[in-house]
């Protein structure tokens, strides 16, 4: 089945963690649907490789760590000199190690929460004022089924994603009187590089909980993100959209 394209003509999207995995696939579909795309990623080599492969004049990129507020704000200032930011996909994330809470390295625990939760806060904090000025915005926060269910041996990741779900609900309500939608998505496991950060047993355990009995395909995920990011989404906000193959039914 061919992927459905959307109308993102004249829209500019920032996609964090866009150099590979989910973020890169979203970037591809946005570009094919007429958007200008700006990838933010911490990995300059991966940005270079992916930008070369995409080879699209409507694609630009910044090397930025989303957990560094000042760096995020500096990027936003530079971009908004030339263009609006219409769409923000808060997708950058890491799982961190597979470990019980009492064995978890304290600095790593903070780092996982810093990237998954504070990264989302930082990007929203820096970009939302310009969306308010333009009375237009679509924000999608990439959480995880772990943020709903709480995965054993992944407390930092589960907390970071649960925080991003709560942030979505608060921010969505704060912006509900404007043409700005803020939603979260909660995918189950998909075969991207992020799985390498966890043990094989942990990944198998996650998969065994999915009634669809398979991994999520990145293209399936992108389709949901596209609709939430589109102009057509005029009502849904402050909500959490599940894409976990039946694992989470709320
Ligand atoms: N793949 C899955 O199974 C799965 C399931 C549920 C949720 N998610 C979430 O989806 C999102 C994308 O994950 P993915 O599977 O594509 O993983 P991935 O590892 O392929 O991509 C993540 C990207 O984020 C970037 N990144 C990491 N830390 C960053 C930082 N501090 N600042 C900027 N960029 C940073 C990485 O360099 C990488 O390019 C993550 O938030 C992840 O938690 C993934």
Tab-separated table of C-alpha atoms and ligand atoms in Angstrom:
chain	number	residue	atom	x	y	z
A	1	UNK	CA	0.000	0.000	0.000
A	2	UNK	CA	1.297	3.460	-0.936
A	3	UNK	CA	1.659	5.940	1.899
A	4	UNK	CA	-1.008	8.630	1.849
A	5	UNK	CA	0.304	12.159	1.438
A	6	UNK	CA	-1.051	15.162	3.318
A	7	UNK	CA	-1.197	18.833	2.430
A	8	UNK	CA	1.676	20.526	4.239
A	9	UNK	CA	2.221	23.217	1.598
A	10	UNK	CA	3.656	26.424	3.119
A	11	UNK	CA	4.176	24.764	6.494
A	12	UNK	CA	7.474	24.579	8.344
A	13	UNK	CA	8.068	21.687	10.726
A	14	UNK	CA	10.757	21.168	13.357
A	15	UNK	CA	11.338	17.470	14.057
A	16	UNK	CA	13.579	16.676	17.007
A	17	UNK	CA	15.571	13.466	16.832
A	18	UNK	CA	14.871	13.584	13.099
A	19	UNK	CA	18.142	12.118	11.853
A	20	UNK	CA	16.937	8.507	11.975
A	21	UNK	CA	14.123	6.165	13.036
A	22	UNK	CA	10.620	7.579	13.517
A	23	UNK	CA	11.786	11.184	13.112
A	24	UNK	CA	13.444	10.564	9.760
A	25	UNK	CA	10.396	8.763	8.375
A	26	UNK	CA	8.171	11.657	9.503
A	27	UNK	CA	10.608	14.075	7.821
A	28	UNK	CA	10.352	12.105	4.546
A	29	UNK	CA	6.537	12.072	4.502
A	30	UNK	CA	6.353	15.766	5.479
A	31	UNK	CA	8.755	16.681	2.650
A	32	UNK	CA	6.792	14.584	0.148
A	33	UNK	CA	3.660	16.371	1.370
A	34	UNK	CA	5.070	19.834	0.624
A	35	UNK	CA	6.482	20.928	4.005
A	36	UNK	CA	9.760	22.614	4.761
A	37	UNK	CA	11.449	20.423	7.360
A	38	UNK	CA	14.057	21.329	9.934
A	39	UNK	CA	15.703	18.395	11.665
A	40	UNK	CA	17.184	18.891	15.111
A	41	UNK	CA	19.407	16.086	16.326
A	42	UNK	CA	22.328	15.580	18.682
A	43	UNK	CA	24.175	13.350	16.180
A	44	UNK	CA	25.866	15.431	13.432
A	45	UNK	CA	27.127	12.396	11.488
A	46	UNK	CA	23.678	10.890	11.280
A	47	UNK	CA	22.217	14.275	10.247
A	48	UNK	CA	24.805	14.493	7.448
A	49	UNK	CA	24.098	10.974	6.216
A	50	UNK	CA	20.309	11.329	6.285
A	51	UNK	CA	20.337	14.811	4.701
A	52	UNK	CA	22.506	13.470	1.885
A	53	UNK	CA	20.122	10.563	1.304
A	54	UNK	CA	17.033	12.771	1.330
A	55	UNK	CA	18.704	15.364	-0.908
A	56	UNK	CA	15.806	17.822	-0.694
A	57	UNK	CA	16.134	21.644	-0.894
A	58	UNK	CA	13.275	21.990	1.607
A	59	UNK	CA	15.273	20.175	4.275
A	60	UNK	CA	17.646	21.889	6.708
A	61	UNK	CA	19.100	20.813	10.026
A	62	UNK	CA	20.707	21.868	13.289
A	63	UNK	CA	22.898	19.888	15.633
A	64	UNK	CA	21.247	20.539	18.970
A	65	UNK	CA	20.787	18.798	22.298
A	66	UNK	CA	17.128	19.250	23.244
A	67	UNK	CA	17.957	18.951	26.936
A	68	UNK	CA	19.971	22.208	26.687
A	69	UNK	CA	17.399	25.017	26.926
A	70	UNK	CA	19.741	27.790	25.763
A	71	UNK	CA	20.766	25.835	22.666
A	72	UNK	CA	17.115	25.215	21.818
A	73	UNK	CA	16.195	28.873	22.285
A	74	UNK	CA	19.131	30.020	20.124
A	75	UNK	CA	17.974	27.749	17.274
A	76	UNK	CA	14.417	29.022	17.549
A	77	UNK	CA	15.614	32.644	17.399
A	78	UNK	CA	17.605	31.927	14.254
A	79	UNK	CA	14.788	30.052	12.512
A	80	UNK	CA	12.027	32.531	13.377
A	81	UNK	CA	14.038	35.401	11.851
A	82	UNK	CA	13.211	33.825	8.482
A	83	UNK	CA	10.169	31.626	8.973
A	84	UNK	CA	7.271	30.608	11.196
A	85	UNK	CA	7.420	27.274	12.959
A	86	UNK	CA	4.011	25.739	12.244
A	87	UNK	CA	4.625	22.188	13.407
A	88	UNK	CA	6.743	20.794	16.235
A	89	UNK	CA	7.345	17.066	16.600
A	90	UNK	CA	8.986	16.357	19.959
A	91	UNK	CA	10.472	13.019	19.002
A	92	UNK	CA	14.053	12.996	20.378
A	93	UNK	CA	14.433	10.331	23.025
A	94	UNK	CA	16.578	7.639	24.574
A	95	UNK	CA	15.521	4.624	26.612
A	96	UNK	CA	18.577	4.380	28.831
A	97	UNK	CA	19.742	1.048	30.236
A	98	UNK	CA	17.597	-1.902	31.314
A	99	UNK	CA	17.901	-1.884	35.109
A	100	UNK	CA	15.803	-2.072	38.234
A	101	UNK	CA	15.215	1.253	39.954
A	102	UNK	CA	17.458	0.369	42.904
A	103	UNK	CA	20.363	-0.528	40.612
A	104	UNK	CA	19.885	2.429	38.252
A	105	UNK	CA	22.843	4.774	37.862
A	106	UNK	CA	21.658	8.118	39.287
A	107	UNK	CA	23.209	10.331	36.600
A	108	UNK	CA	21.824	8.140	33.810
A	109	UNK	CA	18.362	8.219	35.397
A	110	UNK	CA	18.446	12.025	35.364
A	111	UNK	CA	19.750	12.077	31.783
A	112	UNK	CA	16.913	9.875	30.495
A	113	UNK	CA	14.301	12.124	32.141
A	114	UNK	CA	16.161	15.224	30.969
A	115	UNK	CA	16.005	14.224	27.306
A	116	UNK	CA	12.542	12.657	27.195
A	117	UNK	CA	10.727	15.132	29.442
A	118	UNK	CA	12.813	18.302	29.781
A	119	UNK	CA	13.640	18.141	26.055
A	120	UNK	CA	9.932	18.264	25.251
A	121	UNK	CA	9.391	21.066	27.770
A	122	UNK	CA	12.359	23.053	26.382
A	123	UNK	CA	11.168	22.867	22.768
A	124	UNK	CA	7.580	23.777	23.693
A	125	UNK	CA	8.780	26.577	25.994
A	126	UNK	CA	10.902	28.108	23.221
A	127	UNK	CA	8.542	27.609	20.257
A	128	UNK	CA	5.003	28.094	21.642
A	129	UNK	CA	5.271	31.939	21.950
A	130	UNK	CA	5.810	32.237	18.186
A	131	UNK	CA	2.895	29.855	17.531
A	132	UNK	CA	0.697	32.047	19.751
A	133	UNK	CA	1.775	35.106	17.755
A	134	UNK	CA	0.811	33.363	14.502
A	135	UNK	CA	-2.316	31.792	16.003
A	136	UNK	CA	-1.297	28.512	14.405
A	137	UNK	CA	0.498	25.428	15.631
A	138	UNK	CA	0.438	21.657	15.693
A	139	UNK	CA	2.556	19.938	18.346
A	140	UNK	CA	2.961	16.181	18.616
A	141	UNK	CA	4.826	14.781	21.607
A	142	UNK	CA	6.189	11.297	21.012
A	143	UNK	CA	5.657	9.477	24.301
A	144	UNK	CA	5.433	5.691	24.636
A	145	UNK	CA	3.188	2.973	25.922
A	146	UNK	CA	5.789	2.786	28.729
A	147	UNK	CA	4.515	6.176	29.931
A	148	UNK	CA	1.015	4.733	30.366
A	149	UNK	CA	1.790	1.263	31.697
A	150	UNK	CA	5.177	1.759	33.379
A	151	UNK	CA	7.663	-0.812	32.067
A	152	UNK	CA	9.617	-2.827	34.626
A	153	UNK	CA	13.380	-2.151	34.426
A	154	UNK	CA	12.740	1.131	32.618
A	155	UNK	CA	11.650	3.497	35.395
A	156	UNK	CA	13.422	6.595	34.060
A	157	UNK	CA	12.034	6.112	30.552
A	158	UNK	CA	8.522	5.400	31.864
A	159	UNK	CA	8.658	8.521	34.058
A	160	UNK	CA	9.973	10.702	31.218
A	161	UNK	CA	7.210	9.552	28.887
A	162	UNK	CA	4.486	9.793	31.577
A	163	UNK	CA	5.683	13.354	32.205
A	164	UNK	CA	5.446	14.169	28.530
A	165	UNK	CA	1.853	12.837	28.495
A	166	UNK	CA	0.921	15.064	31.467
A	167	UNK	CA	2.679	18.049	29.849
A	168	UNK	CA	0.587	17.475	26.696
A	169	UNK	CA	-2.644	17.570	28.695
A	170	UNK	CA	-1.711	20.800	30.520
A	171	UNK	CA	-0.294	22.651	27.518
A	172	UNK	CA	-3.148	21.559	25.250
A	173	UNK	CA	-5.653	23.107	27.655
A	174	UNK	CA	-3.581	26.293	28.006
A	175	UNK	CA	-3.693	26.761	24.217
A	176	UNK	CA	-7.202	25.461	23.530
A	177	UNK	CA	-8.653	28.890	22.687
A	178	UNK	CA	-6.170	29.247	19.821
A	179	UNK	CA	-5.661	27.341	16.565
A	180	UNK	CA	-2.922	25.325	18.244
A	181	UNK	CA	-3.264	21.596	18.895
A	182	UNK	CA	-1.034	19.679	21.299
A	183	UNK	CA	-1.271	15.907	21.337
A	184	UNK	CA	0.781	12.940	22.466
A	185	UNK	CA	1.227	9.559	20.806
A	186	UNK	CA	2.065	6.332	22.598
A	187	UNK	CA	3.705	3.795	20.302
A	188	UNK	CA	4.661	0.242	21.189
A	189	UNK	CA	7.983	-1.201	20.008
A	190	UNK	CA	9.203	-0.550	16.456
A	191	UNK	CA	12.449	-1.783	14.940
A	192	UNK	CA	14.611	1.334	15.122
A	193	UNK	CA	18.087	1.820	16.560
A	194	UNK	CA	16.615	2.676	19.979
A	195	UNK	CA	16.005	-1.053	20.608
A	196	UNK	CA	19.795	-1.568	20.767
A	197	UNK	CA	19.818	0.362	24.076
A	198	UNK	CA	17.766	-2.375	25.794
A	199	UNK	CA	18.461	-6.044	26.405
A	200	UNK	CA	17.028	-8.599	23.927
A	201	UNK	CA	14.967	-10.139	26.759
A	202	UNK	CA	13.436	-6.755	27.591
A	203	UNK	CA	12.461	-6.167	23.933
A	204	UNK	CA	10.952	-9.679	23.722
A	205	UNK	CA	8.972	-9.055	26.926
A	206	UNK	CA	7.580	-5.826	25.452
A	207	UNK	CA	6.618	-7.584	22.217
A	208	UNK	CA	4.895	-10.429	24.080
A	209	UNK	CA	2.399	-7.911	25.513
A	210	UNK	CA	1.221	-6.699	22.079
A	211	UNK	CA	-2.007	-8.428	20.883
A	212	UNK	CA	-1.086	-7.644	17.252
A	213	UNK	CA	1.955	-9.875	17.950
A	214	UNK	CA	4.378	-7.851	15.842
A	215	UNK	CA	6.437	-4.698	15.861
A	216	UNK	CA	4.901	-1.390	14.811
A	217	UNK	CA	6.109	-0.252	11.358
A	218	UNK	CA	7.577	3.257	11.245
A	219	UNK	CA	5.298	4.162	8.303
A	220	UNK	CA	2.214	3.234	10.368
A	221	UNK	CA	3.414	5.545	13.093
A	222	UNK	CA	4.123	8.384	10.649
A	223	UNK	CA	0.539	8.229	9.326
A	224	UNK	CA	-0.882	8.983	12.778
A	225	UNK	CA	1.620	11.788	13.399
A	226	UNK	CA	0.775	13.324	9.992
A	227	UNK	CA	-2.922	13.612	10.697
A	228	UNK	CA	-2.337	15.103	14.152
A	229	UNK	CA	0.083	17.611	12.578
A	230	UNK	CA	-2.239	18.584	9.745
A	231	UNK	CA	-4.507	21.585	9.359
A	232	UNK	CA	-7.380	19.108	9.259
A	233	UNK	CA	-6.943	18.408	12.965
A	234	UNK	CA	-9.013	21.333	14.189
A	235	UNK	CA	-10.529	19.801	17.340
A	236	UNK	CA	-8.372	17.135	18.982
A	237	UNK	CA	-6.027	18.599	21.561
A	238	UNK	CA	-4.600	17.773	24.998
A	239	UNK	CA	-5.168	14.134	24.064
A	240	UNK	CA	-3.171	10.924	23.951
A	241	UNK	CA	-3.395	8.790	20.807
A	242	UNK	CA	-2.531	5.159	21.249
A	243	UNK	CA	-0.635	3.142	18.640
A	244	UNK	CA	0.363	0.099	20.636
A	245	UNK	CA	-1.323	-2.712	18.665
A	246	UNK	CA	-3.852	-3.322	21.423
A	247	UNK	CA	-1.438	-3.331	24.361
A	248	UNK	CA	-2.924	-0.201	25.945
A	249	UNK	CA	-6.639	0.105	25.514
A	250	UNK	CA	-7.107	3.526	27.058
B	1	LIG	N1	11.196	2.557	18.463
B	1	LIG	C1	10.430	2.232	19.473
B	1	LIG	O1	10.239	1.059	19.785
B	1	LIG	C2	9.731	3.309	20.267
B	1	LIG	C3	8.626	2.951	21.036
B	1	LIG	C4	7.977	3.940	21.782
B	1	LIG	C5	8.431	5.223	21.751
B	1	LIG	N2	9.526	5.561	20.994
B	1	LIG	C6	9.985	6.943	21.004
B	1	LIG	O2	10.071	7.419	19.675
B	1	LIG	C7	11.041	8.447	19.604
B	1	LIG	C8	11.985	8.186	18.446
B	1	LIG	O3	12.682	7.001	18.702
B	1	LIG	P1	13.288	6.057	17.580
B	1	LIG	O4	12.734	4.719	17.832
B	1	LIG	O5	13.141	6.670	16.251
B	1	LIG	O6	14.800	6.033	18.076
B	1	LIG	P2	16.185	6.379	17.338
B	1	LIG	O7	17.253	6.079	18.328
B	1	LIG	O8	16.209	5.719	16.004
B	1	LIG	O9	16.086	7.951	17.087
B	1	LIG	C9	16.148	8.889	18.141
B	1	LIG	C10	16.888	10.113	17.656
B	1	LIG	O10	16.930	11.063	18.740
B	1	LIG	C11	18.227	11.656	18.740
B	1	LIG	N3	18.525	12.202	20.078
B	1	LIG	C12	18.819	11.500	21.205
B	1	LIG	N4	19.076	12.340	22.222
B	1	LIG	C13	18.919	13.601	21.724
B	1	LIG	C14	19.055	14.895	22.282
B	1	LIG	N5	19.407	15.067	23.570
B	1	LIG	N6	18.835	15.975	21.494
B	1	LIG	C15	18.505	15.822	20.191
B	1	LIG	N7	18.378	14.610	19.596
B	1	LIG	C16	18.567	13.516	20.358
B	1	LIG	C17	19.167	10.519	18.351
B	1	LIG	O11	20.419	10.994	17.904
B	1	LIG	C18	18.355	9.813	17.269
B	1	LIG	O12	18.640	10.328	15.981
B	1	LIG	C19	11.734	8.473	20.973
B	1	LIG	O13	11.196	9.513	21.735
B	1	LIG	C20	11.366	7.128	21.566
B	1	LIG	O14	11.382	7.154	22.960
B	1	LIG	C21	10.177	4.619	20.256
